[in-house]
Structures are given as C-alpha cells and as structure tokens.
mmCIF file of N, CA and C in Angstrom:
data_model
loop_
_atom_site.group_PDB
_atom_site.id
_atom_site.type_symbol
_atom_site.label_atom_id
_atom_site.label_comp_id
_atom_site.label_asym_id
_atom_site.label_seq_id
_atom_site.Cartn_x
_atom_site.Cartn_y
_atom_site.Cartn_z
ATOM 1 N N UNK C 241 7.920 12.742 3.132
ATOM 2 C CA UNK C 241 8.189 11.422 2.608
ATOM 3 C C UNK C 241 8.256 11.455 1.085
ATOM 4 N N UNK C 242 7.166 11.723 0.428
ATOM 5 C CA UNK C 242 7.180 11.894 -1.019
ATOM 6 C C UNK C 242 6.872 13.353 -1.318
ATOM 7 N N UNK C 243 6.257 13.650 -2.411
ATOM 8 C CA UNK C 243 6.090 15.043 -2.778
ATOM 9 C C UNK C 243 4.797 15.674 -2.291
ATOM 10 N N UNK C 244 3.825 14.919 -1.858
ATOM 11 C CA UNK C 244 2.570 15.511 -1.392
ATOM 12 C C UNK C 244 2.514 15.484 0.130
ATOM 13 N N UNK C 245 2.090 16.582 0.724
ATOM 14 C CA UNK C 245 2.038 16.645 2.177
ATOM 15 C C UNK C 245 0.693 16.213 2.733
ATOM 16 N N UNK C 246 -0.347 16.230 1.923
ATOM 17 C CA UNK C 246 -1.675 15.760 2.296
ATOM 18 C C UNK C 246 -2.262 16.484 3.495
ATOM 19 N N UNK C 247 -1.811 17.698 3.758
ATOM 20 C CA UNK C 247 -2.365 18.496 4.842
ATOM 21 C C UNK C 247 -2.069 17.957 6.227
ATOM 22 N N UNK C 248 -0.956 17.252 6.376
ATOM 23 C CA UNK C 248 -0.618 16.632 7.649
ATOM 24 C C UNK C 248 0.838 16.895 7.991
ATOM 25 N N UNK C 249 1.149 16.777 9.266
ATOM 26 C CA UNK C 249 2.543 16.838 9.702
ATOM 27 C C UNK C 249 3.240 15.552 9.267
ATOM 28 N N UNK C 250 4.546 15.528 9.327
ATOM 29 C CA UNK C 250 5.336 14.409 8.817
ATOM 30 C C UNK C 250 5.005 13.089 9.526
ATOM 31 N N UNK C 251 4.887 13.114 10.845
ATOM 32 C CA UNK C 251 4.595 11.881 11.587
ATOM 33 C C UNK C 251 3.211 11.338 11.246
ATOM 34 N N UNK C 252 2.240 12.246 11.165
ATOM 35 C CA UNK C 252 0.873 11.828 10.844
ATOM 36 C C UNK C 252 0.797 11.281 9.424
ATOM 37 N N UNK C 253 1.494 11.921 8.500
ATOM 38 C CA UNK C 253 1.513 11.478 7.112
ATOM 39 C C UNK C 253 2.161 10.098 6.979
ATOM 40 N N UNK C 254 3.257 9.871 7.685
ATOM 41 C CA UNK C 254 3.927 8.567 7.639
ATOM 42 C C UNK C 254 3.034 7.479 8.227
ATOM 43 N N UNK C 255 2.354 7.777 9.323
ATOM 44 C CA UNK C 255 1.443 6.800 9.926
ATOM 45 C C UNK C 255 0.269 6.496 9.003
ATOM 46 N N UNK C 256 -0.256 7.526 8.344
ATOM 47 C CA UNK C 256 -1.349 7.341 7.400
ATOM 48 C C UNK C 256 -0.933 6.420 6.260
ATOM 49 N N UNK C 257 0.229 6.673 5.679
ATOM 50 C CA UNK C 257 0.698 5.856 4.560
ATOM 51 C C UNK C 257 1.031 4.432 5.001
ATOM 52 N N UNK C 258 1.550 4.270 6.223
ATOM 53 C CA UNK C 258 1.818 2.923 6.745
ATOM 54 C C UNK C 258 0.526 2.133 6.869
ATOM 55 N N UNK C 259 -0.476 2.743 7.451
ATOM 56 C CA UNK C 259 -1.753 2.059 7.648
ATOM 57 C C UNK C 259 -2.417 1.721 6.323
ATOM 58 N N UNK C 260 -2.395 2.663 5.384
ATOM 59 C CA UNK C 260 -3.042 2.422 4.103
ATOM 60 C C UNK C 260 -2.294 1.378 3.287
ATOM 61 N N UNK C 261 -0.965 1.402 3.318
ATOM 62 C CA UNK C 261 -0.179 0.405 2.600
ATOM 63 C C UNK C 261 -0.422 -0.981 3.176
ATOM 64 N N UNK C 262 -0.516 -1.077 4.486
ATOM 65 C CA UNK C 262 -0.814 -2.357 5.126
ATOM 66 C C UNK C 262 -2.182 -2.868 4.695
ATOM 67 N N UNK C 263 -3.163 -1.982 4.607
ATOM 68 C CA UNK C 263 -4.506 -2.385 4.198
ATOM 69 C C UNK C 263 -4.540 -2.847 2.747
ATOM 70 N N UNK C 264 -3.798 -2.168 1.872
ATOM 71 C CA UNK C 264 -3.760 -2.590 0.466
ATOM 72 C C UNK C 264 -3.142 -3.979 0.357
ATOM 73 N N UNK C 265 -2.062 -4.217 1.092
ATOM 74 C CA UNK C 265 -1.406 -5.523 1.043
ATOM 75 C C UNK C 265 -2.312 -6.603 1.619
ATOM 76 N N UNK C 266 -2.987 -6.296 2.695
ATOM 77 C CA UNK C 266 -3.801 -7.298 3.369
ATOM 78 C C UNK C 266 -5.095 -7.603 2.635
ATOM 79 N N UNK C 267 -5.765 -6.586 2.093
ATOM 80 C CA UNK C 267 -7.088 -6.778 1.508
ATOM 81 C C UNK C 267 -7.099 -6.724 -0.025
ATOM 82 N N UNK C 268 -6.000 -6.312 -0.642
ATOM 83 C CA UNK C 268 -5.946 -6.289 -2.097
ATOM 84 C C UNK C 268 -6.376 -4.981 -2.717
ATOM 85 N N UNK C 269 -7.259 -4.247 -2.078
ATOM 86 C CA UNK C 269 -7.683 -2.943 -2.580
ATOM 87 C C UNK C 269 -8.295 -2.133 -1.458
ATOM 88 N N UNK C 270 -8.248 -0.800 -1.618
ATOM 89 C CA UNK C 270 -8.901 0.118 -0.692
ATOM 90 C C UNK C 270 -9.472 1.280 -1.493
ATOM 91 N N UNK C 271 -10.452 1.974 -0.913
ATOM 92 C CA UNK C 271 -10.981 3.189 -1.525
ATOM 93 C C UNK C 271 -10.633 4.360 -0.629
ATOM 94 N N UNK C 272 -10.067 5.396 -1.222
ATOM 95 C CA UNK C 272 -9.640 6.579 -0.494
ATOM 96 C C UNK C 272 -9.703 7.772 -1.439
ATOM 97 N N UNK C 273 -9.259 8.926 -0.976
ATOM 98 C CA UNK C 273 -9.250 10.083 -1.859
ATOM 99 C C UNK C 273 -8.169 9.915 -2.929
ATOM 100 N N UNK C 274 -8.312 10.655 -3.998
ATOM 101 C CA UNK C 274 -7.428 10.484 -5.154
ATOM 102 C C UNK C 274 -5.965 10.786 -4.833
ATOM 103 N N UNK C 275 -5.688 11.846 -4.102
ATOM 104 C CA UNK C 275 -4.310 12.202 -3.779
ATOM 105 C C UNK C 275 -3.674 11.178 -2.843
ATOM 106 N N UNK C 276 -4.435 10.723 -1.841
ATOM 107 C CA UNK C 276 -3.910 9.687 -0.958
ATOM 108 C C UNK C 276 -3.664 8.402 -1.730
ATOM 109 N N UNK C 277 -4.533 8.097 -2.684
ATOM 110 C CA UNK C 277 -4.390 6.886 -3.478
ATOM 111 C C UNK C 277 -3.109 6.917 -4.298
ATOM 112 N N UNK C 278 -2.781 8.059 -4.877
ATOM 113 C CA UNK C 278 -1.558 8.172 -5.663
ATOM 114 C C UNK C 278 -0.320 7.991 -4.786
ATOM 115 N N UNK C 279 -0.362 8.532 -3.597
ATOM 116 C CA UNK C 279 0.777 8.398 -2.695
ATOM 117 C C UNK C 279 0.945 6.968 -2.193
ATOM 118 N N UNK C 280 -0.149 6.349 -1.772
ATOM 119 C CA UNK C 280 -0.043 4.998 -1.230
ATOM 120 C C UNK C 280 0.312 4.002 -2.325
ATOM 121 N N UNK C 281 -0.060 4.293 -3.558
ATOM 122 C CA UNK C 281 0.308 3.432 -4.670
ATOM 123 C C UNK C 281 1.824 3.384 -4.840
ATOM 124 N N UNK C 282 2.476 4.529 -4.738
ATOM 125 C CA UNK C 282 3.930 4.579 -4.842
ATOM 126 C C UNK C 282 4.601 3.835 -3.690
ATOM 127 N N UNK C 283 4.039 3.956 -2.493
ATOM 128 C CA UNK C 283 4.603 3.276 -1.329
ATOM 129 C C UNK C 283 4.470 1.757 -1.471
ATOM 130 N N UNK C 284 3.307 1.289 -1.896
ATOM 131 C CA UNK C 284 3.075 -0.142 -2.044
ATOM 132 C C UNK C 284 3.970 -0.715 -3.148
ATOM 133 N N UNK C 285 4.143 0.036 -4.227
ATOM 134 C CA UNK C 285 5.040 -0.418 -5.290
ATOM 135 C C UNK C 285 6.469 -0.608 -4.779
ATOM 136 N N UNK C 286 6.940 0.311 -3.954
ATOM 137 C CA UNK C 286 8.292 0.164 -3.413
ATOM 138 C C UNK C 286 8.384 -1.007 -2.437
ATOM 139 N N UNK C 287 7.315 -1.283 -1.694
ATOM 140 C CA UNK C 287 7.328 -2.434 -0.788
ATOM 141 C C UNK C 287 7.357 -3.756 -1.565
ATOM 142 N N UNK C 288 6.623 -3.823 -2.677
ATOM 143 C CA UNK C 288 6.636 -5.031 -3.505
ATOM 144 C C UNK C 288 8.015 -5.224 -4.130
ATOM 145 N N UNK C 289 8.638 -4.136 -4.553
ATOM 146 C CA UNK C 289 9.985 -4.228 -5.116
ATOM 147 C C UNK C 289 10.970 -4.757 -4.084
ATOM 148 N N UNK C 290 10.864 -4.286 -2.849
ATOM 149 C CA UNK C 290 11.721 -4.810 -1.782
ATOM 150 C C UNK C 290 11.430 -6.286 -1.527
ATOM 151 N N UNK C 291 10.166 -6.655 -1.534
ATOM 152 C CA UNK C 291 9.792 -8.038 -1.258
ATOM 153 C C UNK C 291 10.274 -8.977 -2.357
ATOM 154 N N UNK C 292 10.386 -8.470 -3.584
ATOM 155 C CA UNK C 292 10.872 -9.300 -4.675
ATOM 156 C C UNK C 292 12.339 -9.672 -4.489
ATOM 157 N N UNK C 293 13.104 -8.846 -3.784
ATOM 158 C CA UNK C 293 14.501 -9.188 -3.498
ATOM 159 C C UNK C 293 14.576 -10.438 -2.639
ATOM 160 N N UNK C 294 13.724 -10.483 -1.619
ATOM 161 C CA UNK C 294 13.581 -11.689 -0.825
ATOM 162 C C UNK C 294 14.647 -11.942 0.221
ATOM 163 N N UNK C 295 15.652 -11.081 0.353
ATOM 164 C CA UNK C 295 16.686 -11.345 1.344
ATOM 165 C C UNK C 295 16.274 -10.797 2.713
ATOM 166 N N UNK C 296 17.100 -11.066 3.695
ATOM 167 C CA UNK C 296 16.778 -10.695 5.071
ATOM 168 C C UNK C 296 16.763 -9.178 5.256
ATOM 169 N N UNK C 297 17.670 -8.484 4.593
ATOM 170 C CA UNK C 297 17.709 -7.023 4.717
ATOM 171 C C UNK C 297 16.427 -6.396 4.173
ATOM 172 N N UNK C 298 15.942 -6.897 3.049
ATOM 173 C CA UNK C 298 14.699 -6.382 2.485
ATOM 174 C C UNK C 298 13.524 -6.683 3.401
ATOM 175 N N UNK C 299 13.508 -7.862 3.993
ATOM 176 C CA UNK C 299 12.427 -8.216 4.919
ATOM 177 C C UNK C 299 12.419 -7.291 6.125
ATOM 178 N N UNK C 300 13.594 -6.924 6.608
ATOM 179 C CA UNK C 300 13.669 -6.009 7.749
ATOM 180 C C UNK C 300 13.199 -4.615 7.368
ATOM 181 N N UNK C 301 13.548 -4.172 6.156
ATOM 182 C CA UNK C 301 13.099 -2.859 5.709
ATOM 183 C C UNK C 301 11.581 -2.818 5.576
ATOM 184 N N UNK C 302 10.995 -3.871 5.032
ATOM 185 C CA UNK C 302 9.539 -3.936 4.901
ATOM 186 C C UNK C 302 8.898 -4.009 6.283
ATOM 187 N N UNK C 303 9.464 -4.804 7.165
ATOM 188 C CA UNK C 303 8.909 -4.955 8.512
ATOM 189 C C UNK C 303 8.991 -3.662 9.311
ATOM 190 N N UNK C 304 9.953 -2.812 8.999
ATOM 191 C CA UNK C 304 10.065 -1.532 9.687
ATOM 192 C C UNK C 304 8.975 -0.560 9.243
ATOM 193 N N UNK C 305 8.393 -0.790 8.068
ATOM 194 C CA UNK C 305 7.394 0.138 7.553
ATOM 195 C C UNK C 305 5.974 -0.406 7.667
ATOM 196 N N UNK C 306 5.750 -1.654 7.293
ATOM 197 C CA UNK C 306 4.412 -2.235 7.265
ATOM 198 C C UNK C 306 4.005 -2.660 8.672
ATOM 199 N N UNK C 307 2.763 -2.340 9.042
ATOM 200 C CA UNK C 307 2.235 -2.807 10.325
ATOM 201 C C UNK C 307 1.905 -4.287 10.214
ATOM 202 N N UNK C 308 2.246 -5.040 11.220
ATOM 203 C CA UNK C 308 2.120 -6.492 11.147
ATOM 204 C C UNK C 308 1.304 -7.023 12.321
ATOM 205 N N UNK C 309 0.241 -6.318 12.673
ATOM 206 C CA UNK C 309 -0.505 -6.701 13.863
ATOM 207 C C UNK C 309 -1.743 -7.535 13.550
ATOM 208 N N UNK C 310 -2.401 -7.266 12.431
ATOM 209 C CA UNK C 310 -3.637 -7.968 12.119
ATOM 210 C C UNK C 310 -3.356 -9.275 11.390
ATOM 211 N N UNK C 311 -4.103 -10.282 11.751
ATOM 212 C CA UNK C 311 -4.004 -11.579 11.088
ATOM 213 C C UNK C 311 -5.316 -11.804 10.354
ATOM 214 N N UNK C 312 -5.243 -12.174 9.063
ATOM 215 C CA UNK C 312 -6.465 -12.371 8.288
ATOM 216 C C UNK C 312 -7.066 -13.744 8.572
ATOM 217 N N UNK C 313 -8.111 -14.101 7.823
ATOM 218 C CA UNK C 313 -8.836 -15.341 8.107
ATOM 219 C C UNK C 313 -8.015 -16.599 7.864
ATOM 220 N N UNK C 314 -6.969 -16.517 7.015
ATOM 221 C CA UNK C 314 -6.105 -17.678 6.803
ATOM 222 C C UNK C 314 -5.014 -17.783 7.847
ATOM 223 N N UNK C 315 -4.862 -16.781 8.695
ATOM 224 C CA UNK C 315 -3.855 -16.807 9.742
ATOM 225 C C UNK C 315 -2.518 -16.215 9.319
ATOM 226 N N UNK C 316 -2.483 -15.464 8.207
ATOM 227 C CA UNK C 316 -1.245 -14.848 7.759
ATOM 228 C C UNK C 316 -1.264 -13.355 8.037
ATOM 229 N N UNK C 317 -0.089 -12.805 8.253
ATOM 230 C CA UNK C 317 0.031 -11.369 8.474
ATOM 231 C C UNK C 317 0.306 -10.685 7.136
ATOM 232 N N UNK C 318 0.342 -9.365 7.158
ATOM 233 C CA UNK C 318 0.540 -8.604 5.924
ATOM 234 C C UNK C 318 1.920 -8.860 5.322
ATOM 235 N N UNK C 319 2.949 -8.960 6.161
ATOM 236 C CA UNK C 319 4.303 -9.183 5.649
ATOM 237 C C UNK C 319 4.430 -10.580 5.054
ATOM 238 N N UNK C 320 3.846 -11.576 5.702
ATOM 239 C CA UNK C 320 3.872 -12.935 5.158
ATOM 240 C C UNK C 320 3.156 -12.987 3.813
ATOM 241 N N UNK C 321 2.028 -12.316 3.704
ATOM 242 C CA UNK C 321 1.290 -12.299 2.449
ATOM 243 C C UNK C 321 2.081 -11.602 1.357
ATOM 244 N N UNK C 322 2.759 -10.514 1.713
ATOM 245 C CA UNK C 322 3.555 -9.783 0.735
ATOM 246 C C UNK C 322 4.698 -10.644 0.198
ATOM 247 N N UNK C 323 5.419 -11.313 1.073
ATOM 248 C CA UNK C 323 6.580 -12.089 0.650
ATOM 249 C C UNK C 323 6.204 -13.446 0.042
ATOM 250 N N UNK C 324 5.121 -14.068 0.519
ATOM 251 C CA UNK C 324 4.785 -15.421 0.057
ATOM 252 C C UNK C 324 3.826 -15.455 -1.126
ATOM 253 N N UNK C 325 2.945 -14.478 -1.253
ATOM 254 C CA UNK C 325 1.932 -14.506 -2.309
ATOM 255 C C UNK C 325 2.107 -13.395 -3.343
ATOM 256 N N UNK C 326 2.231 -12.157 -2.889
ATOM 257 C CA UNK C 326 2.203 -11.021 -3.803
ATOM 258 C C UNK C 326 3.504 -10.895 -4.596
ATOM 259 N N UNK C 327 4.649 -10.886 -3.918
ATOM 260 C CA UNK C 327 5.928 -10.700 -4.611
ATOM 261 C C UNK C 327 6.219 -11.802 -5.632
ATOM 262 N N UNK C 328 5.983 -13.082 -5.339
ATOM 263 C CA UNK C 328 6.236 -14.095 -6.371
ATOM 264 C C UNK C 328 5.324 -13.967 -7.592
ATOM 265 N N UNK C 329 4.121 -13.437 -7.415
ATOM 266 C CA UNK C 329 3.228 -13.301 -8.559
ATOM 267 C C UNK C 329 3.672 -12.195 -9.514
ATOM 268 N N UNK C 330 4.536 -11.286 -9.052
ATOM 269 C CA UNK C 330 5.048 -10.209 -9.899
ATOM 270 C C UNK C 330 6.531 -10.399 -10.215
ATOM 271 N N UNK C 331 7.004 -11.633 -10.224
ATOM 272 C CA UNK C 331 8.426 -11.900 -10.446
ATOM 273 C C UNK C 331 8.889 -11.448 -11.825
ATOM 274 N N UNK C 332 8.019 -11.524 -12.819
ATOM 275 C CA UNK C 332 8.408 -11.162 -14.177
ATOM 276 C C UNK C 332 8.000 -9.743 -14.565
ATOM 277 N N UNK C 333 7.541 -8.945 -13.614
ATOM 278 C CA UNK C 333 7.071 -7.591 -13.896
ATOM 279 C C UNK C 333 8.035 -6.581 -13.278
ATOM 280 N N UNK C 334 8.384 -5.544 -14.025
ATOM 281 C CA UNK C 334 9.320 -4.535 -13.541
ATOM 282 C C UNK C 334 8.593 -3.255 -13.168
ATOM 283 N N UNK C 335 7.914 -3.236 -12.039
ATOM 284 C CA UNK C 335 7.222 -2.044 -11.571
ATOM 285 C C UNK C 335 5.779 -2.003 -12.022
ATOM 286 N N UNK C 336 5.048 -1.034 -11.504
ATOM 287 C CA UNK C 336 3.642 -0.870 -11.858
ATOM 288 C C UNK C 336 2.778 -1.974 -11.291
ATOM 289 N N UNK C 337 2.936 -2.259 -10.011
ATOM 290 C CA UNK C 337 2.203 -3.357 -9.386
ATOM 291 C C UNK C 337 0.802 -2.961 -8.964
ATOM 292 N N UNK C 338 0.551 -1.658 -8.814
ATOM 293 C CA UNK C 338 -0.763 -1.185 -8.389
ATOM 294 C C UNK C 338 -1.341 -0.249 -9.436
ATOM 295 N N UNK C 339 -2.664 -0.096 -9.400
ATOM 296 C CA UNK C 339 -3.339 0.862 -10.268
ATOM 297 C C UNK C 339 -4.269 1.711 -9.417
ATOM 298 N N UNK C 340 -4.494 2.935 -9.881
ATOM 299 C CA UNK C 340 -5.410 3.861 -9.216
ATOM 300 C C UNK C 340 -6.563 4.102 -10.178
ATOM 301 N N UNK C 341 -7.776 3.761 -9.748
ATOM 302 C CA UNK C 341 -8.971 3.920 -10.569
ATOM 303 C C UNK C 341 -9.852 4.985 -9.925
ATOM 304 N N UNK C 342 -10.126 6.053 -10.659
ATOM 305 C CA UNK C 342 -10.995 7.110 -10.147
ATOM 306 C C UNK C 342 -12.433 6.609 -10.147
ATOM 307 N N UNK C 343 -13.144 6.822 -9.032
ATOM 308 C CA UNK C 343 -14.474 6.242 -8.914
ATOM 309 C C UNK C 343 -15.591 7.272 -8.877
ATOM 310 N N UNK C 344 -15.608 8.146 -7.895
ATOM 311 C CA UNK C 344 -16.773 8.997 -7.699
ATOM 312 C C UNK C 344 -16.363 10.264 -6.965
ATOM 313 N N UNK C 345 -17.313 11.136 -6.760
ATOM 314 C CA UNK C 345 -17.138 12.322 -5.937
ATOM 315 C C UNK C 345 -17.841 12.046 -4.614
ATOM 316 N N UNK C 346 -17.119 12.180 -3.516
ATOM 317 C CA UNK C 346 -17.686 11.876 -2.210
ATOM 318 C C UNK C 346 -18.725 12.917 -1.816
ATOM 319 N N UNK C 347 -19.864 12.431 -1.385
ATOM 320 C CA UNK C 347 -20.916 13.319 -0.930
ATOM 321 C C UNK C 347 -20.515 13.888 0.426
ATOM 322 N N UNK C 348 -20.689 15.166 0.599
ATOM 323 C CA UNK C 348 -20.350 15.793 1.864
ATOM 324 C C UNK C 348 -19.268 16.837 1.692
ATOM 325 N N UNK C 349 -18.143 16.432 1.126
ATOM 326 C CA UNK C 349 -17.076 17.400 0.906
ATOM 327 C C UNK C 349 -16.614 17.453 -0.550
ATOM 328 N N UNK C 350 -17.259 16.689 -1.416
ATOM 329 C CA UNK C 350 -16.976 16.674 -2.856
ATOM 330 C C UNK C 350 -15.534 16.305 -3.168
ATOM 331 N N UNK C 351 -14.958 15.426 -2.354
ATOM 332 C CA UNK C 351 -13.588 14.968 -2.598
ATOM 333 C C UNK C 351 -13.597 13.880 -3.681
ATOM 334 N N UNK C 352 -12.693 13.951 -4.633
ATOM 335 C CA UNK C 352 -12.629 12.895 -5.642
ATOM 336 C C UNK C 352 -12.075 11.608 -5.023
ATOM 337 N N UNK C 353 -12.772 10.502 -5.227
ATOM 338 C CA UNK C 353 -12.391 9.234 -4.625
ATOM 339 C C UNK C 353 -11.739 8.336 -5.674
ATOM 340 N N UNK C 354 -10.943 7.379 -5.193
ATOM 341 C CA UNK C 354 -10.253 6.456 -6.092
ATOM 342 C C UNK C 354 -10.043 5.136 -5.372
ATOM 343 N N UNK C 355 -9.871 4.070 -6.152
ATOM 344 C CA UNK C 355 -9.575 2.744 -5.626
ATOM 345 C C UNK C 355 -8.123 2.423 -5.964
ATOM 346 N N UNK C 356 -7.385 1.940 -4.978
ATOM 347 C CA UNK C 356 -6.029 1.445 -5.187
ATOM 348 C C UNK C 356 -6.103 -0.071 -5.120
ATOM 349 N N UNK C 357 -5.621 -0.752 -6.167
ATOM 350 C CA UNK C 357 -5.664 -2.208 -6.174
ATOM 351 C C UNK C 357 -4.445 -2.743 -6.905
ATOM 352 N N UNK C 358 -4.163 -4.016 -6.661
ATOM 353 C CA UNK C 358 -3.058 -4.672 -7.348
ATOM 354 C C UNK C 358 -3.462 -5.001 -8.770
ATOM 355 N N UNK C 359 -2.507 -4.886 -9.694
ATOM 356 C CA UNK C 359 -2.727 -5.267 -11.076
ATOM 357 C C UNK C 359 -2.701 -6.780 -11.140
ATOM 358 N N UNK C 360 -3.620 -7.362 -11.867
ATOM 359 C CA UNK C 360 -3.711 -8.815 -11.956
ATOM 360 C C UNK C 360 -2.670 -9.379 -12.892
#
C-alpha cells in the first residue's frame, strides 16, 4: 500500500490500516507503535482530502476503505462524522490534518509508541 510493510502480508496490512484509520476518525486519536502511526496518519490525511471534495465519487471511495459498522454515542458512523464534522473543519487547510506525537517506550518489547490525532 505505502512504503512500509509493517511485517505483514498485503491483506493483513490493508485491514490493519483500515481499522486504525476508522478508529482515528471515530475517536479523534489512537495510541499505537511509531511506524504504524506514521502509516495511518498518511491514510487518514488522504481520507480527509477525499471527504473535502464532498461529491458522490469521493464518498464511495471513502466508503470502500473506511469500516462503517460501529455507531458512536451520538448515533453517527465514522463516514458520517468524516464528511459532516471533520472535513468542513479543515476546509481552509491544505493537508497536514493529523499529527504523530511520540510518547513512550512500551514495556515488554521496548517498541516506541506514538499518538495519532487530528490537528486542532
């Protein structure tokens, strides 16, 4: 998909990035390893760029990638939140919708951890 393989086969890597991108859109931030965070940040940025277009073709492209099964406490899905809340808030911004913040070293395997979140 992108340049990092993350130690997974192509199908597993695509599923991992789909799930993580959906979680970032739905919850606003996630904590994961640093390499996964860099990859999912690029994916989420491209989804926000598609959502900013706002046409039906872009909605279909986003819907083909983002999982839309979970409904949050307000009753909205991840795609609805992306198109109705997130994309309009970045209407005047040209890229760089997410940031990766390095946090800690994970105990157990000493993996560097990072937080992926939307820029305010």
